[in-house]
Amino acid sequence: MGAVVLSRRHEWALLIVGGGMSERDGESEMVRRARRLRREMTAPERRLWWEIRDRRIGGRKFRRQVPIGNYVVDFLHLTSRVVIELDGRSHDDRFEQDAARQSWLEGQGFRVLRIANDDVLDDIEAVIEAITVAVSARRWPS
């Protein structure tokens, strides 16, 4: 049975919540995974979250560890449809998986901004500037 979609906005809400449902308690596996990832954030994730939470960048609301389809993205600015992914050493050997994930997200209308963990730790001002540009742009900068 398909989901009833009241508007385009509700359709995106269904996509974001997505994921397989547990028969035990009705909570999606993806939601449980996202909650665990919020509790176990890496140092670069905590650092960036501190900078972008509470509408600190121009009054814009960001969410962290958000389930979208079968993925959990690091950060999301839903209004501009910008996904922020932090890449550390664990991504060094995951190029194909990251490319497939990015392709799927872009196919859903999201723009993906990839930021190296080292950049967050070493030059947070430049990272915030890049995020500000990305969420402000109507089209992705080339």
PDB file of N, CA and C in Angstrom, residues 64-127:
ATOM      1  N   ARG A  64      20.997  17.212  12.384  1.00  0.00           N
ATOM      2  CA  ARG A  64      22.169  16.324  12.372  1.00  0.00           C
ATOM      3  C   ARG A  64      21.728  14.876  12.343  1.00  0.00           C
ATOM      4  N   GLN A  65      22.542  14.052  11.707  1.00  0.00           N
ATOM      5  CA  GLN A  65      22.308  12.611  11.605  1.00  0.00           C
ATOM      6  C   GLN A  65      20.860  12.328  11.215  1.00  0.00           C
ATOM      7  N   VAL A  66      20.528  12.692   9.980  1.00  0.00           N
ATOM      8  CA  VAL A  66      19.155  12.629   9.493  1.00  0.00           C
ATOM      9  C   VAL A  66      18.984  11.426   8.562  1.00  0.00           C
ATOM     10  N   PRO A  67      18.011  10.554   8.845  1.00  0.00           N
ATOM     11  CA  PRO A  67      17.734   9.457   7.912  1.00  0.00           C
ATOM     12  C   PRO A  67      17.063   9.994   6.647  1.00  0.00           C
ATOM     13  N   ILE A  68      17.634   9.647   5.498  1.00  0.00           N
ATOM     14  CA  ILE A  68      17.028   9.971   4.205  1.00  0.00           C
ATOM     15  C   ILE A  68      17.068   8.688   3.391  1.00  0.00           C
ATOM     16  N   GLY A  69      15.918   8.126   3.113  1.00  0.00           N
ATOM     17  CA  GLY A  69      15.873   6.844   2.419  1.00  0.00           C
ATOM     18  C   GLY A  69      16.611   5.801   3.228  1.00  0.00           C
ATOM     19  N   ASN A  70      17.595   5.140   2.615  1.00  0.00           N
ATOM     20  CA  ASN A  70      18.372   4.107   3.297  1.00  0.00           C
ATOM     21  C   ASN A  70      19.693   4.625   3.851  1.00  0.00           C
ATOM     22  N   TYR A  71      19.837   5.926   3.926  1.00  0.00           N
ATOM     23  CA  TYR A  71      21.078   6.540   4.390  1.00  0.00           C
ATOM     24  C   TYR A  71      20.809   7.422   5.606  1.00  0.00           C
ATOM     25  N   VAL A  72      21.864   7.668   6.373  1.00  0.00           N
ATOM     26  CA  VAL A  72      21.823   8.672   7.434  1.00  0.00           C
ATOM     27  C   VAL A  72      22.890   9.695   7.062  1.00  0.00           C
ATOM     28  N   VAL A  73      22.450  10.925   6.784  1.00  0.00           N
ATOM     29  CA  VAL A  73      23.400  11.971   6.399  1.00  0.00           C
ATOM     30  C   VAL A  73      23.877  12.696   7.644  1.00  0.00           C
ATOM     31  N   ASP A  74      25.098  13.234   7.588  1.00  0.00           N
ATOM     32  CA  ASP A  74      25.672  13.882   8.757  1.00  0.00           C
ATOM     33  C   ASP A  74      24.875  15.121   9.164  1.00  0.00           C
ATOM     34  N   PHE A  75      24.646  16.032   8.210  1.00  0.00           N
ATOM     35  CA  PHE A  75      23.910  17.265   8.498  1.00  0.00           C
ATOM     36  C   PHE A  75      23.027  17.590   7.309  1.00  0.00           C
ATOM     37  N   LEU A  76      21.921  18.284   7.580  1.00  0.00           N
ATOM     38  CA  LEU A  76      20.983  18.631   6.523  1.00  0.00           C
ATOM     39  C   LEU A  76      20.409  20.014   6.764  1.00  0.00           C
ATOM     40  N   HIS A  77      20.410  20.827   5.726  1.00  0.00           N
ATOM     41  CA  HIS A  77      19.649  22.079   5.714  1.00  0.00           C
ATOM     42  C   HIS A  77      18.528  21.820   4.728  1.00  0.00           C
ATOM     43  N   LEU A  78      17.344  21.519   5.244  1.00  0.00           N
ATOM     44  CA  LEU A  78      16.244  21.047   4.413  1.00  0.00           C
ATOM     45  C   LEU A  78      15.728  22.109   3.452  1.00  0.00           C
ATOM     46  N   THR A  79      15.638  23.352   3.896  1.00  0.00           N
ATOM     47  CA  THR A  79      15.093  24.409   3.047  1.00  0.00           C
ATOM     48  C   THR A  79      15.857  24.536   1.739  1.00  0.00           C
ATOM     49  N   SER A  80      17.179  24.479   1.792  1.00  0.00           N
ATOM     50  CA  SER A  80      17.992  24.592   0.579  1.00  0.00           C
ATOM     51  C   SER A  80      18.323  23.214  -0.004  1.00  0.00           C
ATOM     52  N   ARG A  81      17.935  22.155   0.698  1.00  0.00           N
ATOM     53  CA  ARG A  81      18.165  20.775   0.268  1.00  0.00           C
ATOM     54  C   ARG A  81      19.661  20.465   0.157  1.00  0.00           C
ATOM     55  N   VAL A  82      20.440  21.006   1.097  1.00  0.00           N
ATOM     56  CA  VAL A  82      21.887  20.777   1.126  1.00  0.00           C
ATOM     57  C   VAL A  82      22.210  19.758   2.221  1.00  0.00           C
ATOM     58  N   VAL A  83      22.888  18.700   1.804  1.00  0.00           N
ATOM     59  CA  VAL A  83      23.397  17.676   2.709  1.00  0.00           C
ATOM     60  C   VAL A  83      24.876  17.966   2.927  1.00  0.00           C
ATOM     61  N   ILE A  84      25.313  17.939   4.174  1.00  0.00           N
ATOM     62  CA  ILE A  84      26.726  18.138   4.495  1.00  0.00           C
ATOM     63  C   ILE A  84      27.270  16.814   5.019  1.00  0.00           C
ATOM     64  N   GLU A  85      28.270  16.303   4.322  1.00  0.00           N
ATOM     65  CA  GLU A  85      28.900  15.044   4.700  1.00  0.00           C
ATOM     66  C   GLU A  85      30.334  15.312   5.105  1.00  0.00           C
ATOM     67  N   LEU A  86      30.720  14.858   6.286  1.00  0.00           N
ATOM     68  CA  LEU A  86      32.101  14.976   6.738  1.00  0.00           C
ATOM     69  C   LEU A  86      32.832  13.690   6.387  1.00  0.00           C
ATOM     70  N   ASP A  87      33.986  13.829   5.762  1.00  0.00           N
ATOM     71  CA  ASP A  87      34.759  12.678   5.323  1.00  0.00           C
ATOM     72  C   ASP A  87      36.078  12.618   6.070  1.00  0.00           C
ATOM     73  N   GLY A  88      36.294  11.497   6.724  1.00  0.00           N
ATOM     74  CA  GLY A  88      37.553  11.266   7.429  1.00  0.00           C
ATOM     75  C   GLY A  88      38.266  10.071   6.834  1.00  0.00           C
ATOM     76  N   ARG A  89      39.172   9.517   7.575  1.00  0.00           N
ATOM     77  CA  ARG A  89      39.963   8.385   7.084  1.00  0.00           C
ATOM     78  C   ARG A  89      39.098   7.175   6.767  1.00  0.00           C
ATOM     79  N   SER A  90      37.988   7.017   7.448  1.00  0.00           N
ATOM     80  CA  SER A  90      37.118   5.863   7.190  1.00  0.00           C
ATOM     81  C   SER A  90      36.528   5.905   5.786  1.00  0.00           C
ATOM     82  N   HIS A  91      36.557   7.060   5.125  1.00  0.00           N
ATOM     83  CA  HIS A  91      36.019   7.186   3.777  1.00  0.00           C
ATOM     84  C   HIS A  91      37.078   6.941   2.710  1.00  0.00           C
ATOM     85  N   ASP A  92      38.335   6.784   3.111  1.00  0.00           N
ATOM     86  CA  ASP A  92      39.418   6.623   2.142  1.00  0.00           C
ATOM     87  C   ASP A  92      39.200   5.430   1.213  1.00  0.00           C
ATOM     88  N   ASP A  93      38.698   4.332   1.742  1.00  0.00           N
ATOM     89  CA  ASP A  93      38.508   3.133   0.924  1.00  0.00           C
ATOM     90  C   ASP A  93      37.040   2.906   0.569  1.00  0.00           C
ATOM     91  N   ARG A  94      36.217   3.949   0.680  1.00  0.00           N
ATOM     92  CA  ARG A  94      34.780   3.820   0.412  1.00  0.00           C
ATOM     93  C   ARG A  94      34.337   4.730  -0.728  1.00  0.00           C
ATOM     94  N   PHE A  95      35.215   4.986  -1.679  1.00  0.00           N
ATOM     95  CA  PHE A  95      34.887   5.917  -2.759  1.00  0.00           C
ATOM     96  C   PHE A  95      33.633   5.491  -3.519  1.00  0.00           C
ATOM     97  N   GLU A  96      33.541   4.215  -3.880  1.00  0.00           N
ATOM     98  CA  GLU A  96      32.405   3.740  -4.665  1.00  0.00           C
ATOM     99  C   GLU A  96      31.097   3.847  -3.881  1.00  0.00           C
ATOM    100  N   GLN A  97      31.122   3.487  -2.610  1.00  0.00           N
ATOM    101  CA  GLN A  97      29.908   3.592  -1.786  1.00  0.00           C
ATOM    102  C   GLN A  97      29.496   5.050  -1.612  1.00  0.00           C
ATOM    103  N   ASP A  98      30.483   5.926  -1.368  1.00  0.00           N
ATOM    104  CA  ASP A  98      30.170   7.346  -1.214  1.00  0.00           C
ATOM    105  C   ASP A  98      29.618   7.940  -2.507  1.00  0.00           C
ATOM    106  N   ALA A  99      30.175   7.514  -3.650  1.00  0.00           N
ATOM    107  CA  ALA A  99      29.700   8.013  -4.946  1.00  0.00           C
ATOM    108  C   ALA A  99      28.265   7.545  -5.206  1.00  0.00           C
ATOM    109  N   ALA A 100      27.969   6.296  -4.882  1.00  0.00           N
ATOM    110  CA  ALA A 100      26.605   5.777  -5.072  1.00  0.00           C
ATOM    111  C   ALA A 100      25.626   6.511  -4.162  1.00  0.00           C
ATOM    112  N   ARG A 101      26.013   6.732  -2.934  1.00  0.00           N
ATOM    113  CA  ARG A 101      25.175   7.464  -1.974  1.00  0.00           C
ATOM    114  C   ARG A 101      24.921   8.879  -2.470  1.00  0.00           C
ATOM    115  N   GLN A 102      25.980   9.558  -2.902  1.00  0.00           N
ATOM    116  CA  GLN A 102      25.840  10.927  -3.390  1.00  0.00           C
ATOM    117  C   GLN A 102      24.947  10.960  -4.633  1.00  0.00           C
ATOM    118  N   SER A 103      25.128  10.024  -5.532  1.00  0.00           N
ATOM    119  CA  SER A 103      24.309   9.971  -6.739  1.00  0.00           C
ATOM    120  C   SER A 103      22.834   9.793  -6.379  1.00  0.00           C
ATOM    121  N   TRP A 104      22.551   8.913  -5.437  1.00  0.00           N
ATOM    122  CA  TRP A 104      21.163   8.692  -5.018  1.00  0.00           C
ATOM    123  C   TRP A 104      20.582   9.961  -4.395  1.00  0.00           C
ATOM    124  N   LEU A 105      21.335  10.592  -3.509  1.00  0.00           N
ATOM    125  CA  LEU A 105      20.858  11.821  -2.862  1.00  0.00           C
ATOM    126  C   LEU A 105      20.597  12.916  -3.896  1.00  0.00           C
ATOM    127  N   GLU A 106      21.508  13.060  -4.846  1.00  0.00           N
ATOM    128  CA  GLU A 106      21.324  14.064  -5.893  1.00  0.00           C
ATOM    129  C   GLU A 106      20.104  13.732  -6.745  1.00  0.00           C
ATOM    130  N   GLY A 107      19.858  12.448  -6.969  1.00  0.00           N
ATOM    131  CA  GLY A 107      18.672  12.025  -7.706  1.00  0.00           C
ATOM    132  C   GLY A 107      17.375  12.366  -6.987  1.00  0.00           C
ATOM    133  N   GLN A 108      17.462  12.533  -5.665  1.00  0.00           N
ATOM    134  CA  GLN A 108      16.298  12.916  -4.861  1.00  0.00           C
ATOM    135  C   GLN A 108      16.178  14.431  -4.719  1.00  0.00           C
ATOM    136  N   GLY A 109      17.078  15.163  -5.381  1.00  0.00           N
ATOM    137  CA  GLY A 109      17.001  16.623  -5.355  1.00  0.00           C
ATOM    138  C   GLY A 109      17.862  17.293  -4.296  1.00  0.00           C
ATOM    139  N   PHE A 110      18.738  16.535  -3.648  1.00  0.00           N
ATOM    140  CA  PHE A 110      19.635  17.114  -2.652  1.00  0.00           C
ATOM    141  C   PHE A 110      20.956  17.485  -3.313  1.00  0.00           C
ATOM    142  N   ARG A 111      21.627  18.480  -2.761  1.00  0.00           N
ATOM    143  CA  ARG A 111      22.990  18.824  -3.153  1.00  0.00           C
ATOM    144  C   ARG A 111      23.888  18.389  -2.003  1.00  0.00           C
ATOM    145  N   VAL A 112      25.010  17.784  -2.332  1.00  0.00           N
ATOM    146  CA  VAL A 112      25.886  17.220  -1.309  1.00  0.00           C
ATOM    147  C   VAL A 112      27.179  18.022  -1.243  1.00  0.00           C
ATOM    148  N   LEU A 113      27.476  18.524  -0.060  1.00  0.00           N
ATOM    149  CA  LEU A 113      28.716  19.244   0.204  1.00  0.00           C
ATOM    150  C   LEU A 113      29.587  18.333   1.059  1.00  0.00           C
ATOM    151  N   ARG A 114      30.730  17.916   0.498  1.00  0.00           N
ATOM    152  CA  ARG A 114      31.655  17.041   1.220  1.00  0.00           C
ATOM    153  C   ARG A 114      32.769  17.884   1.820  1.00  0.00           C
ATOM    154  N   ILE A 115      33.011  17.668   3.098  1.00  0.00           N
ATOM    155  CA  ILE A 115      34.024  18.434   3.823  1.00  0.00           C
ATOM    156  C   ILE A 115      34.927  17.448   4.552  1.00  0.00           C
ATOM    157  N   ALA A 116      36.229  17.648   4.442  1.00  0.00           N
ATOM    158  CA  ALA A 116      37.187  16.784   5.132  1.00  0.00           C
ATOM    159  C   ALA A 116      37.178  17.093   6.628  1.00  0.00           C
ATOM    160  N   ASN A 117      37.276  16.048   7.422  1.00  0.00           N
ATOM    161  CA  ASN A 117      37.338  16.226   8.872  1.00  0.00           C
ATOM    162  C   ASN A 117      38.448  17.190   9.272  1.00  0.00           C
ATOM    163  N   ASP A 118      39.609  17.065   8.622  1.00  0.00           N
ATOM    164  CA  ASP A 118      40.745  17.936   8.947  1.00  0.00           C
ATOM    165  C   ASP A 118      40.406  19.406   8.720  1.00  0.00           C
ATOM    166  N   ASP A 119      39.613  19.701   7.689  1.00  0.00           N
ATOM    167  CA  ASP A 119      39.218  21.091   7.435  1.00  0.00           C
ATOM    168  C   ASP A 119      38.354  21.633   8.569  1.00  0.00           C
ATOM    169  N   VAL A 120      37.475  20.793   9.091  1.00  0.00           N
ATOM    170  CA  VAL A 120      36.626  21.225  10.216  1.00  0.00           C
ATOM    171  C   VAL A 120      37.499  21.553  11.419  1.00  0.00           C
ATOM    172  N   LEU A 121      38.477  20.713  11.677  1.00  0.00           N
ATOM    173  CA  LEU A 121      39.319  20.904  12.860  1.00  0.00           C
ATOM    174  C   LEU A 121      40.354  22.011  12.680  1.00  0.00           C
ATOM    175  N   ASP A 122      40.836  22.208  11.440  1.00  0.00           N
ATOM    176  CA  ASP A 122      41.928  23.150  11.203  1.00  0.00           C
ATOM    177  C   ASP A 122      41.490  24.528  10.724  1.00  0.00           C
ATOM    178  N   ASP A 123      40.326  24.614  10.062  1.00  0.00           N
ATOM    179  CA  ASP A 123      39.907  25.897   9.481  1.00  0.00           C
ATOM    180  C   ASP A 123      38.389  26.015   9.477  1.00  0.00           C
ATOM    181  N   ILE A 124      37.804  26.056  10.654  1.00  0.00           N
ATOM    182  CA  ILE A 124      36.342  26.067  10.781  1.00  0.00           C
ATOM    183  C   ILE A 124      35.715  27.286  10.113  1.00  0.00           C
ATOM    184  N   GLU A 125      36.425  28.415  10.097  1.00  0.00           N
ATOM    185  CA  GLU A 125      35.868  29.626   9.469  1.00  0.00           C
ATOM    186  C   GLU A 125      35.632  29.405   7.979  1.00  0.00           C
ATOM    187  N   ALA A 126      36.594  28.767   7.295  1.00  0.00           N
ATOM    188  CA  ALA A 126      36.439  28.486   5.861  1.00  0.00           C
ATOM    189  C   ALA A 126      35.302  27.492   5.626  1.00  0.00           C
ATOM    190  N   VAL A 127      35.158  26.536   6.520  1.00  0.00           N
ATOM    191  CA  VAL A 127      34.075  25.557   6.409  1.00  0.00           C
ATOM    192  C   VAL A 127      32.721  26.248   6.554  1.00  0.00           C
TER     193      VAL A 127
END
